[in-house]
Short mmCIF file of C-alpha atoms in Angstrom, two decimals:
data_model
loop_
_atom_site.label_atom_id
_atom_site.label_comp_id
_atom_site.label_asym_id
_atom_site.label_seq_id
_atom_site.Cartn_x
_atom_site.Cartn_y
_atom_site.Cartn_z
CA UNK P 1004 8.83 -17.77 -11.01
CA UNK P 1005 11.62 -15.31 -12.11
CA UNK P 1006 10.47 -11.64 -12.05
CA UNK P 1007 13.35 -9.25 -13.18
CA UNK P 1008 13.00 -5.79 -11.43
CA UNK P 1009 14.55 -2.25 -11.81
CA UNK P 1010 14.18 -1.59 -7.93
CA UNK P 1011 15.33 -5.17 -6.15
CA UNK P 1012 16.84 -7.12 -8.85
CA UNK P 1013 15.94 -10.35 -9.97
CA UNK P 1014 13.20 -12.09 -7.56
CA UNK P 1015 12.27 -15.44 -7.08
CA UNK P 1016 8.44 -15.21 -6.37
CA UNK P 1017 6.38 -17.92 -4.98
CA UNK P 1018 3.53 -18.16 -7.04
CA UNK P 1019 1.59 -18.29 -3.67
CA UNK P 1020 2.49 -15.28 -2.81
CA UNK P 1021 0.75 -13.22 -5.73
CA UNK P 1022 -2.11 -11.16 -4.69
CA UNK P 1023 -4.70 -10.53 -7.25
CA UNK P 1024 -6.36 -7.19 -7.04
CA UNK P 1025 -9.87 -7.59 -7.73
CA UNK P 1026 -9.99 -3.75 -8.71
CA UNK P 1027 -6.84 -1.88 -10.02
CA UNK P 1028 -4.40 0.65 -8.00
CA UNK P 1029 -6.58 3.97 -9.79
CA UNK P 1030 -4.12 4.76 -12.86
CA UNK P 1031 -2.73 1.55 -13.22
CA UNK P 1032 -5.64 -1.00 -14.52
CA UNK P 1033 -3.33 -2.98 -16.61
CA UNK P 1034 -1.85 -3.92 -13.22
CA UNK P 1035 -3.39 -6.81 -10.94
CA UNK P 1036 -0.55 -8.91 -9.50
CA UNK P 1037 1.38 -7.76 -6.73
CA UNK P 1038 3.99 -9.50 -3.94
CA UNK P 1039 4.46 -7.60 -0.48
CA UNK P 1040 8.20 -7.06 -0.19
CA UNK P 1041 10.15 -5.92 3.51
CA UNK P 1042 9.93 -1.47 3.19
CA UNK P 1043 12.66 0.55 4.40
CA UNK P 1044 11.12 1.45 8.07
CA UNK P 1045 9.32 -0.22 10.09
CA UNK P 1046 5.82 0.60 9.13
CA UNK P 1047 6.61 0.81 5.24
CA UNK P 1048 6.09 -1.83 2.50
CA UNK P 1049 6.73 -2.57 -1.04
CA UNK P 1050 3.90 -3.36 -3.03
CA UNK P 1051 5.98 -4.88 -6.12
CA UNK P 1052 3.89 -5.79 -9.40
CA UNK P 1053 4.79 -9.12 -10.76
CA UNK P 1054 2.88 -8.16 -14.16
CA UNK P 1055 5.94 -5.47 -14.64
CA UNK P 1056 9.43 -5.16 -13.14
CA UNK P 1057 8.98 -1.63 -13.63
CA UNK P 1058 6.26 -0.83 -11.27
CA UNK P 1059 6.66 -0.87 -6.97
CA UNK P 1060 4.84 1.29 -5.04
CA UNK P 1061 5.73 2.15 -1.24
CA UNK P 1062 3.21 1.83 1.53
CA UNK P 1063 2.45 2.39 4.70
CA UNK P 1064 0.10 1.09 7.62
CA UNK P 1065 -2.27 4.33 8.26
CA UNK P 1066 -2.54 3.79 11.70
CA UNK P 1067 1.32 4.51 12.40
CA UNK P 1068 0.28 8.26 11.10
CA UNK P 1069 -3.06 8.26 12.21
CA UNK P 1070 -3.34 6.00 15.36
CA UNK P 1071 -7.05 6.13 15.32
CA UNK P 1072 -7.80 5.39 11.62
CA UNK P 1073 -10.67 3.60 10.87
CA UNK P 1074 -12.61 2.18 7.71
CA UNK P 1075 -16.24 2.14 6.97
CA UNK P 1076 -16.62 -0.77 4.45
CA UNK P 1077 -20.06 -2.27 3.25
CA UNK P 1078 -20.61 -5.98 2.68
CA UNK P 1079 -20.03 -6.41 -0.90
CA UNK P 1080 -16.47 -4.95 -0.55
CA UNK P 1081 -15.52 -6.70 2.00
CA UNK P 1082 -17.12 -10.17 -0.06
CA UNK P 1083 -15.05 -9.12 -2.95
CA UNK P 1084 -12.29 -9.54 -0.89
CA UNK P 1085 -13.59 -13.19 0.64
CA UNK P 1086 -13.76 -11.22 4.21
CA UNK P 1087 -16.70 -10.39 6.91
CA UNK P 1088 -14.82 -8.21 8.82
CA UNK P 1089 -12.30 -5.01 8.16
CA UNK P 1090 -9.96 -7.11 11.06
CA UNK P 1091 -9.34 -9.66 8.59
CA UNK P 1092 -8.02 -6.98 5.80
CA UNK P 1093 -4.00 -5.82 5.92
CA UNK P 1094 -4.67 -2.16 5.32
CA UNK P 1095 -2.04 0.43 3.87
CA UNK P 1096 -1.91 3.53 2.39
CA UNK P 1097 0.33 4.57 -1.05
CA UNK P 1098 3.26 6.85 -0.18
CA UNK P 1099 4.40 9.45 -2.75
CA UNK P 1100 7.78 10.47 -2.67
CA UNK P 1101 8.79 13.70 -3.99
CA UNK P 1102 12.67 14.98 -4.32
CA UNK P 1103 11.78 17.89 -1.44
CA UNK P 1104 11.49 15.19 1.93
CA UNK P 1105 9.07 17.77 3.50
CA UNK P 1106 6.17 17.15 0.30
CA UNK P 1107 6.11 13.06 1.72
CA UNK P 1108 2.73 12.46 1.79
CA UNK P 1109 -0.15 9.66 1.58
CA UNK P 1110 -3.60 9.48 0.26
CA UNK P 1111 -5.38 8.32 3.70
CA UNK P 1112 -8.83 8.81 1.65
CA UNK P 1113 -7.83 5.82 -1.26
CA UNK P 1114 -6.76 2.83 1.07
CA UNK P 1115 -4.77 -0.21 -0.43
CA UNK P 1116 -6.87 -3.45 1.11
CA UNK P 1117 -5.51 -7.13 1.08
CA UNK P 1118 -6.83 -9.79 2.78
CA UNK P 1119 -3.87 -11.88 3.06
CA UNK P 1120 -5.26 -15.48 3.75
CA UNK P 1121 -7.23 -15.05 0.07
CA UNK P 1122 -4.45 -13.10 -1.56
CA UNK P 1123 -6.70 -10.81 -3.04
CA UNK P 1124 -6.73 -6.50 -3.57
CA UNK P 1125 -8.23 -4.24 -3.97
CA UNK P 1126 -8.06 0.33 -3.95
CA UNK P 1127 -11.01 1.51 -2.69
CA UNK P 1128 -12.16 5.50 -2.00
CA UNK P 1129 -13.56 5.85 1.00
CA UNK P 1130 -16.57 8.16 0.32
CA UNK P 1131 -17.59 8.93 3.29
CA UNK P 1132 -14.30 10.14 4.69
CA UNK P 1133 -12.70 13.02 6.06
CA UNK P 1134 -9.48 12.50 5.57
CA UNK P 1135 -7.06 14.14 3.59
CA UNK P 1136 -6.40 13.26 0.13
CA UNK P 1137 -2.73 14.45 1.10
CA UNK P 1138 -1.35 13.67 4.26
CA UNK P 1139 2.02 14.91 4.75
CA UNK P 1140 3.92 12.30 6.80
CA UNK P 1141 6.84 14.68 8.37
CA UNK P 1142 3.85 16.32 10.31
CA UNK P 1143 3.23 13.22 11.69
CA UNK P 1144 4.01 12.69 15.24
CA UNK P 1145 4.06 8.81 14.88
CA UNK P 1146 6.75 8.70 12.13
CA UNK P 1147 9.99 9.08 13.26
CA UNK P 1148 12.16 11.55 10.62
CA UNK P 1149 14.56 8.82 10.04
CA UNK P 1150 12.14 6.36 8.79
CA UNK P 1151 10.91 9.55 5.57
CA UNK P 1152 14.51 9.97 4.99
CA UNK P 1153 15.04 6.68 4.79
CA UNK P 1154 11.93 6.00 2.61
CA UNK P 1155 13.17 9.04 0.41
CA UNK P 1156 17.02 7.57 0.02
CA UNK P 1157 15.29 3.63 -1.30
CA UNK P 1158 12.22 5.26 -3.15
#
């Protein structure tokens, strides 16, 4: 399939490739078909909606901020995804990306789950959490400074 982008152009997507988000990316229920696309750094991803050429979001793998991140998820999420196990989940976190590079930040408390075998999504809130809804990234020892300028020049 043909999907016609502002960000990367005109894509051919596999049809394979779609992941299906069980529940919606919070603000954006109209929006349940995604494709992973290559990010700008090395722990940064596109999450590119295939329901509207309009609409990418940039991710990133929590654990490259937060080394010792961990998720508490019960059974029926992790069925609703076709998993047993968090191991078997691809886990990232949304990225906003302000004009000022200092204000990068992430929600680590609102993970973005996809179990990549099943091709299926999901946003959860992680109740029980402490982290912060707003995690700025250029405090982060694990990110290098190039990668958030780089995020900030392709966002």
């Amino acid at each position: 399939m043909l999907l016609e982008t502002t960000r990367f152009g005109k894509l051919e997507v596999d049809p394979n490739q779609i992941i299906t988000f069980t529940q919606p990316i919070l603000g954006f229920q109209e929006f349940r078909r995604y494709i992973l696309l290559p990010g700008p750094g090395d722990h940064l991803t596109w999450l590119q909606s295939t329901d509207s050429g309009e609409l990418a979001f940039i991710l990133i793998d929590p654990r490259s901020v937060m080394p010792d991140y961990q998720l508490e998820l019960k059974a029926p999420e992790l069925a609703e995804l076709a998993v047993t196990s968090p191991a078997e989940l691809s886990v990232y976190t949304l990225v906003v990306v302000p004009h000022d590079p200092a204000q990068i930040r992430t929600n680590l408390r609102a993970p973005v789950l996809i179990s990549q075998k099943h091709r299926l999504g999901k946003q959860t809130i992680l109740e029980r959490s402490n982290y912060p809804i707003q995690f700025y990234l250029a405090q982060a020892r694990a990110n290098s400074p190039a990668e958030v300028s780089h995020a900030r020049s392709h966002a």
